[in-house]
mmCIF file of C-alpha atoms in Angstrom:
data_model
loop_
_atom_site.group_PDB
_atom_site.id
_atom_site.type_symbol
_atom_site.label_atom_id
_atom_site.label_comp_id
_atom_site.label_asym_id
_atom_site.label_seq_id
_atom_site.Cartn_x
_atom_site.Cartn_y
_atom_site.Cartn_z
ATOM 1 C CA PHE A 1 0.058 -0.030 -0.036
ATOM 2 C CA SER A 2 2.654 2.553 0.939
ATOM 3 C CA THR A 3 4.705 1.820 -2.175
ATOM 4 C CA ALA A 4 1.738 2.389 -4.327
ATOM 5 C CA ILE A 5 0.865 5.620 -2.452
ATOM 6 C CA TYR A 6 4.390 7.058 -2.908
ATOM 7 C CA ALA A 7 4.444 5.931 -6.492
ATOM 8 C CA CYS A 8 1.231 8.042 -7.140
ATOM 9 C CA ALA A 9 2.972 10.934 -5.514
ATOM 10 C CA LYS A 10 5.763 10.734 -8.059
ATOM 11 C CA ILE A 11 3.370 10.876 -10.956
ATOM 12 C CA ASN A 12 1.189 13.640 -9.666
ATOM 13 C CA ALA A 13 -1.839 11.414 -8.948
ATOM 14 C CA PRO A 14 -3.004 12.415 -5.441
ATOM 15 C CA GLU A 15 -6.591 11.337 -6.065
ATOM 16 C CA ARG A 16 -5.289 7.789 -6.706
ATOM 17 C CA ALA A 17 -3.068 7.919 -3.667
ATOM 18 C CA ASP A 18 -6.025 8.990 -1.516
ATOM 19 C CA ARG A 19 -8.235 6.094 -2.823
ATOM 20 C CA ILE A 20 -5.445 3.537 -1.910
ATOM 21 C CA LEU A 21 -5.177 4.951 1.590
ATOM 22 C CA ARG A 22 -8.885 4.619 2.026
ATOM 23 C CA LYS A 23 -8.756 1.033 0.909
ATOM 24 C CA MET A 24 -5.957 0.391 3.425
ATOM 25 C CA GLU A 25 -8.004 2.021 6.150
ATOM 26 C CA ALA A 26 -11.031 -0.098 5.401
ATOM 27 C CA LEU A 27 -8.830 -3.222 5.680
ATOM 28 C CA LEU A 28 -7.316 -2.126 8.939
ATOM 29 C CA ASP A 29 -10.715 -1.104 10.459
ATOM 30 C CA ASP A 30 -12.202 -4.504 9.612
ATOM 31 C CA GLU A 31 -12.915 -6.162 13.102
ATOM 32 C CA ASN A 32 -11.737 -9.431 11.687
ATOM 33 C CA PHE A 33 -8.341 -8.047 10.736
ATOM 34 C CA ASP A 34 -5.501 -9.505 12.874
ATOM 35 C CA ASP A 35 -2.515 -7.115 13.182
ATOM 36 C CA SER A 36 -0.780 -9.174 15.886
ATOM 37 C CA GLY A 37 1.973 -10.297 13.433
ATOM 38 C CA ASN A 38 2.566 -6.859 11.820
ATOM 39 C CA VAL A 39 6.059 -5.265 12.238
ATOM 40 C CA PRO A 40 6.039 -2.242 12.274
ATOM 41 C CA PRO A 41 2.737 -1.595 14.113
ATOM 42 C CA ILE A 42 -0.355 -0.427 12.214
ATOM 43 C CA SER A 43 -0.052 3.177 13.570
ATOM 44 C CA GLN A 44 3.443 3.507 11.985
ATOM 45 C CA LEU A 45 2.141 2.093 8.774
ATOM 46 C CA LEU A 46 -0.707 4.600 8.704
ATOM 47 C CA ASP A 47 1.815 7.397 9.693
ATOM 48 C CA PHE A 48 3.835 6.634 6.537
ATOM 49 C CA CYS A 49 0.826 6.304 4.249
ATOM 50 C CA TYR A 50 -0.949 9.450 5.410
ATOM 51 C CA GLY A 51 2.307 11.378 4.853
ATOM 52 C CA GLY A 52 2.568 10.029 1.315
ATOM 53 C CA VAL A 53 -0.959 11.181 0.491
ATOM 54 C CA ILE A 54 -0.358 14.598 1.965
ATOM 55 C CA LEU A 55 2.961 14.912 0.085
ATOM 56 C CA SER A 56 1.125 13.933 -3.129
ATOM 57 C CA TRP A 57 -1.373 16.635 -2.734
ATOM 58 C CA THR A 58 1.088 19.345 -1.761
ATOM 59 C CA ALA A 59 3.269 18.567 -4.844
ATOM 60 C CA ARG A 60 0.315 19.752 -6.985
ATOM 61 C CA SER A 61 -0.176 23.051 -5.101
ATOM 62 C CA GLY A 62 0.602 25.988 -7.264
ATOM 63 C CA ARG A 63 0.700 24.059 -10.510
ATOM 64 C CA PRO A 64 -1.528 25.041 -13.441
ATOM 65 C CA ALA A 65 -3.933 22.162 -12.709
ATOM 66 C CA ASP A 66 -4.444 23.586 -9.281
ATOM 67 C CA VAL A 67 -4.397 27.294 -10.057
ATOM 68 C CA GLN A 68 -6.869 26.817 -13.052
ATOM 69 C CA ARG A 69 -9.217 24.479 -11.219
ATOM 70 C CA LEU A 70 -12.917 24.900 -11.818
ATOM 71 C CA PRO A 71 -15.146 26.799 -9.389
ATOM 72 C CA GLY A 72 -16.230 24.741 -6.449
ATOM 73 C CA VAL A 73 -13.197 22.427 -6.723
ATOM 74 C CA PRO A 74 -11.047 22.346 -3.528
ATOM 75 C CA SER A 75 -7.443 23.357 -4.000
ATOM 76 C CA ALA A 76 -4.535 21.012 -3.405
ATOM 77 C CA ALA A 77 -3.753 22.814 -0.131
ATOM 78 C CA GLU A 78 -7.343 22.245 1.070
ATOM 79 C CA HIS A 79 -7.072 18.553 0.228
ATOM 80 C CA ALA A 80 -3.795 18.213 1.995
ATOM 81 C CA ASP A 81 -5.026 20.161 5.023
ATOM 82 C CA GLU A 82 -7.992 17.868 5.386
ATOM 83 C CA VAL A 83 -5.921 14.762 5.211
ATOM 84 C CA LEU A 84 -3.605 16.204 7.893
ATOM 85 C CA ARG A 85 -6.665 16.864 9.990
ATOM 86 C CA GLN A 86 -7.831 13.300 9.654
ATOM 87 C CA MET A 87 -4.328 12.018 10.363
ATOM 88 C CA ARG A 88 -4.127 14.063 13.633
ATOM 89 C CA GLU A 89 -7.685 14.142 14.910
ATOM 90 C CA GLU A 90 -9.240 10.930 13.732
ATOM 91 C CA ARG A 91 -6.145 8.569 13.771
ATOM 92 C CA GLY A 92 -4.306 10.372 16.609
ATOM 93 C CA ILE A 93 -1.013 10.272 14.633
ATOM 94 C CA ARG A 94 1.523 13.025 15.126
ATOM 95 C CA PRO A 95 2.979 14.192 11.753
ATOM 96 C CA LEU A 96 6.565 14.742 11.094
ATOM 97 C CA THR A 97 7.826 18.222 10.786
ATOM 98 C CA LYS A 98 8.311 17.845 7.050
ATOM 99 C CA ILE A 99 4.627 16.850 6.655
ATOM 100 C CA PHE A 100 3.500 19.916 8.600
ATOM 101 C CA ASN A 101 5.856 22.051 6.366
ATOM 102 C CA ALA A 102 4.531 20.455 3.211
ATOM 103 C CA VAL A 103 1.010 21.653 4.100
ATOM 104 C CA LEU A 104 2.317 25.064 5.129
ATOM 105 C CA GLY A 105 4.101 25.297 1.802
ATOM 106 C CA ALA A 106 0.965 24.353 -0.078
ATOM 107 C CA TRP A 107 -1.087 27.087 1.632
ATOM 108 C CA ALA A 108 1.679 29.550 0.768
ATOM 109 C CA LYS A 109 1.329 28.710 -2.961
ATOM 110 C CA HIS A 110 -2.483 28.498 -2.632
ATOM 111 C CA SER A 111 -4.356 30.576 -5.186
ATOM 112 C CA SER A 112 -7.943 31.672 -4.644
ATOM 113 C CA CYS A 113 -10.491 30.540 -7.129
ATOM 114 C CA PRO A 114 -13.009 33.344 -8.097
ATOM 115 C CA ASN A 115 -16.732 32.471 -8.020
ATOM 116 C CA ASN A 116 -15.988 29.505 -5.837
ATOM 117 C CA ASP A 117 -19.610 29.071 -4.770
ATOM 118 C CA LYS A 118 -22.754 27.889 -6.283
ATOM 119 C CA THR A 119 -24.308 31.366 -6.249
ATOM 120 C CA GLY A 120 -21.699 32.803 -8.702
ATOM 121 C CA ASN A 121 -20.463 35.271 -6.167
ATOM 122 C CA SER A 122 -16.695 35.695 -5.685
ATOM 123 C CA ASN A 123 -15.311 33.983 -2.591
ATOM 124 C CA THR A 124 -11.816 35.534 -3.042
ATOM 125 C CA GLU A 125 -11.955 37.295 0.261
ATOM 126 C CA LEU A 126 -13.024 34.128 2.120
ATOM 127 C CA ILE A 127 -10.312 32.119 0.625
ATOM 128 C CA GLU A 128 -7.592 34.714 1.456
ATOM 129 C CA VAL A 129 -8.704 34.881 5.185
ATOM 130 C CA ASP A 130 -8.601 31.117 5.362
ATOM 131 C CA LYS A 131 -5.059 31.050 3.912
ATOM 132 C CA VAL A 132 -3.529 33.250 6.580
ATOM 133 C CA VAL A 133 -5.583 31.667 9.432
ATOM 134 C CA LYS A 134 -4.797 28.165 8.283
ATOM 135 C CA VAL A 135 -0.929 28.717 8.296
ATOM 136 C CA LYS A 136 -1.182 30.516 11.603
ATOM 137 C CA LEU A 137 -3.135 27.686 13.225
ATOM 138 C CA LEU A 138 -0.906 24.997 11.790
ATOM 139 C CA LEU A 139 2.274 26.751 13.214
ATOM 140 C CA GLU A 140 0.543 27.084 16.521
ATOM 141 C CA ALA A 141 -0.251 23.396 16.507
ATOM 142 C CA MET A 142 3.249 22.452 15.803
ATOM 143 C CA ILE A 143 4.479 24.614 18.651
ATOM 144 C CA ARG A 144 1.901 23.299 21.068
ATOM 145 C CA GLU A 145 2.446 19.645 20.287
ATOM 146 C CA SER A 146 6.219 19.885 20.405
ATOM 147 C CA THR A 147 5.875 21.663 23.786
ATOM 148 C CA LEU A 148 3.605 18.944 25.166
ATOM 149 C CA GLU A 149 6.062 16.288 24.097
ATOM 150 C CA HIS A 150 8.938 18.279 25.655
ATOM 151 C CA ASP A 151 7.058 18.536 28.997
ATOM 152 C CA ALA A 152 6.204 14.867 28.929
ATOM 153 C CA GLU A 153 9.849 13.994 28.537
ATOM 154 C CA ILE A 154 10.846 16.166 31.505
ATOM 155 C CA SER A 155 8.038 15.115 33.788
ATOM 156 C CA ALA A 156 9.071 11.404 33.545
ATOM 157 C CA ASP A 157 11.639 11.796 36.305
ATOM 158 C CA GLY A 158 11.501 15.552 37.028
ATOM 159 C CA VAL A 159 15.003 16.036 35.679
ATOM 160 C CA THR A 160 15.954 17.972 32.511
ATOM 161 C CA SER A 161 18.829 16.258 30.721
ATOM 162 C CA SER A 162 20.122 17.470 27.395
ATOM 163 C CA LEU A 163 21.581 14.120 26.681
ATOM 164 C CA LYS A 164 18.294 12.362 27.484
ATOM 165 C CA MET A 165 16.433 14.733 25.287
ATOM 166 C CA SER A 166 18.818 14.189 22.370
ATOM 167 C CA LYS A 167 18.388 10.430 22.562
ATOM 168 C CA ARG A 168 14.680 10.664 22.807
ATOM 169 C CA ALA A 169 14.521 12.906 19.710
ATOM 170 C CA ASN A 170 16.612 10.469 17.688
ATOM 171 C CA HIS A 171 14.598 7.450 18.807
ATOM 172 C CA ASP A 172 11.207 8.925 18.050
ATOM 173 C CA PRO A 173 11.020 10.418 14.504
ATOM 174 C CA ARG A 174 7.454 11.630 14.960
ATOM 175 C CA LEU A 175 8.518 15.004 16.185
ATOM 176 C CA SER A 176 6.659 18.110 15.041
ATOM 177 C CA ARG A 177 8.951 20.961 16.225
ATOM 178 C CA PRO A 178 8.755 23.817 13.771
ATOM 179 C CA ASN A 179 11.961 24.762 12.045
ATOM 180 C CA THR A 180 13.039 27.807 10.115
ATOM 181 C CA ALA A 181 11.177 26.616 7.056
ATOM 182 C CA SER A 182 7.888 26.349 8.998
ATOM 183 C CA TYR A 183 8.122 30.034 9.946
ATOM 184 C CA ASN A 184 9.122 31.085 6.510
ATOM 185 C CA PHE A 185 6.122 29.383 4.907
ATOM 186 C CA VAL A 186 3.781 31.273 7.208
ATOM 187 C CA ILE A 187 5.472 34.592 6.397
ATOM 188 C CA GLU A 188 5.369 33.742 2.669
ATOM 189 C CA ALA A 189 1.649 32.984 2.891
ATOM 190 C CA CYS A 190 1.053 36.424 4.503
ATOM 191 C CA ALA A 191 3.257 38.163 2.004
ATOM 192 C CA SER A 192 1.176 36.786 -0.892
ATOM 193 C CA GLN A 193 -1.979 38.474 0.490
ATOM 194 C CA ILE A 194 -1.405 41.791 -1.199
ATOM 195 C CA GLU A 195 -4.318 41.833 -3.639
ATOM 196 C CA ASN A 196 -6.980 42.624 -1.010
ATOM 197 C CA PRO A 197 -6.294 45.953 0.782
ATOM 198 C CA ALA A 198 -8.797 45.087 3.478
ATOM 199 C CA LYS A 199 -6.788 42.088 4.479
ATOM 200 C CA ARG A 200 -3.277 43.281 3.892
ATOM 201 C CA GLN A 201 -2.910 44.811 7.318
ATOM 202 C CA GLU A 202 -4.006 41.592 9.039
ATOM 203 C CA ALA A 203 -1.589 39.558 7.002
ATOM 204 C CA PHE A 204 1.225 41.953 7.646
ATOM 205 C CA ARG A 205 0.600 41.799 11.461
ATOM 206 C CA THR A 206 0.656 38.026 11.348
ATOM 207 C CA ALA A 207 3.952 38.107 9.434
ATOM 208 C CA LEU A 208 5.509 40.365 11.965
ATOM 209 C CA GLU A 209 4.207 38.144 14.907
ATOM 210 C CA THR A 210 5.663 35.052 13.183
ATOM 211 C CA PHE A 211 9.004 36.726 12.581
ATOM 212 C CA LYS A 212 9.154 37.726 16.266
ATOM 213 C CA ARG A 213 8.379 34.119 17.325
ATOM 214 C CA LEU A 214 11.026 32.841 15.077
ATOM 215 C CA ARG A 215 13.615 35.170 16.575
ATOM 216 C CA GLN A 216 12.637 34.004 20.014
ATOM 217 C CA SER A 217 12.731 30.344 19.208
ATOM 218 C CA HIS A 218 15.285 28.222 20.927
ATOM 219 C CA ASP A 219 15.366 25.674 18.093
ATOM 220 C CA CYS A 220 15.953 27.781 14.981
ATOM 221 C CA ASP A 221 16.944 31.204 13.665
ATOM 222 C CA PRO A 222 15.894 33.469 10.737
ATOM 223 C CA ASP A 223 17.861 32.902 7.542
ATOM 224 C CA GLU A 224 18.135 34.632 4.175
ATOM 225 C CA GLU A 225 14.773 33.372 3.070
ATOM 226 C CA THR A 226 13.156 34.819 6.102
ATOM 227 C CA TYR A 227 14.451 38.327 5.437
ATOM 228 C CA SER A 228 13.683 38.204 1.768
ATOM 229 C CA ARG A 229 10.052 37.217 2.411
ATOM 230 C CA MET A 230 9.638 39.906 5.080
#
């Protein structure tokens, strides 16, 4: 299943990758399915497959097929965001930082689709608001989840050990700490909101707040991309 999903990602076929994931889920959710002999465990397999579907969708973001989509058709960023939501909320799987970043990057490339509702009225403003809000919420989720994991590691014995933290980070790959690219994608998404004057100030304020958070981060620092996007 995972091989087929990642093959679909390479040929720009996210719809097919998504269908394969749903077939896999149906099999795993079957009450008669025995996973006692599976190595690695089912949760790890789903982690890998969900990531493949998300990467497949995000690879399409910003391409002509996505930018020129028909009215009413969700963008690649919206598809990827929904799969990420299912992964986290329905399956309880913590995504890798690179999966979070892929969705952030897709939102940064996201283009609004005029007349995106059944009434024929332009939804450009709604889409723009969602774009900035989405990246801000995703970054906050990354910070929150990585903080919870950090607290859990410390509370185990009440002692903070840098060596212990380092070993834990290498042992468990499902870490979601934001890195410089995470912050840069948020700033890029905000910077792209220049068409609508009514929303420009909000986007600029979010970009400044994100830049400040990055400078205060203990895990990463601004780079040349950060400053160029600001």
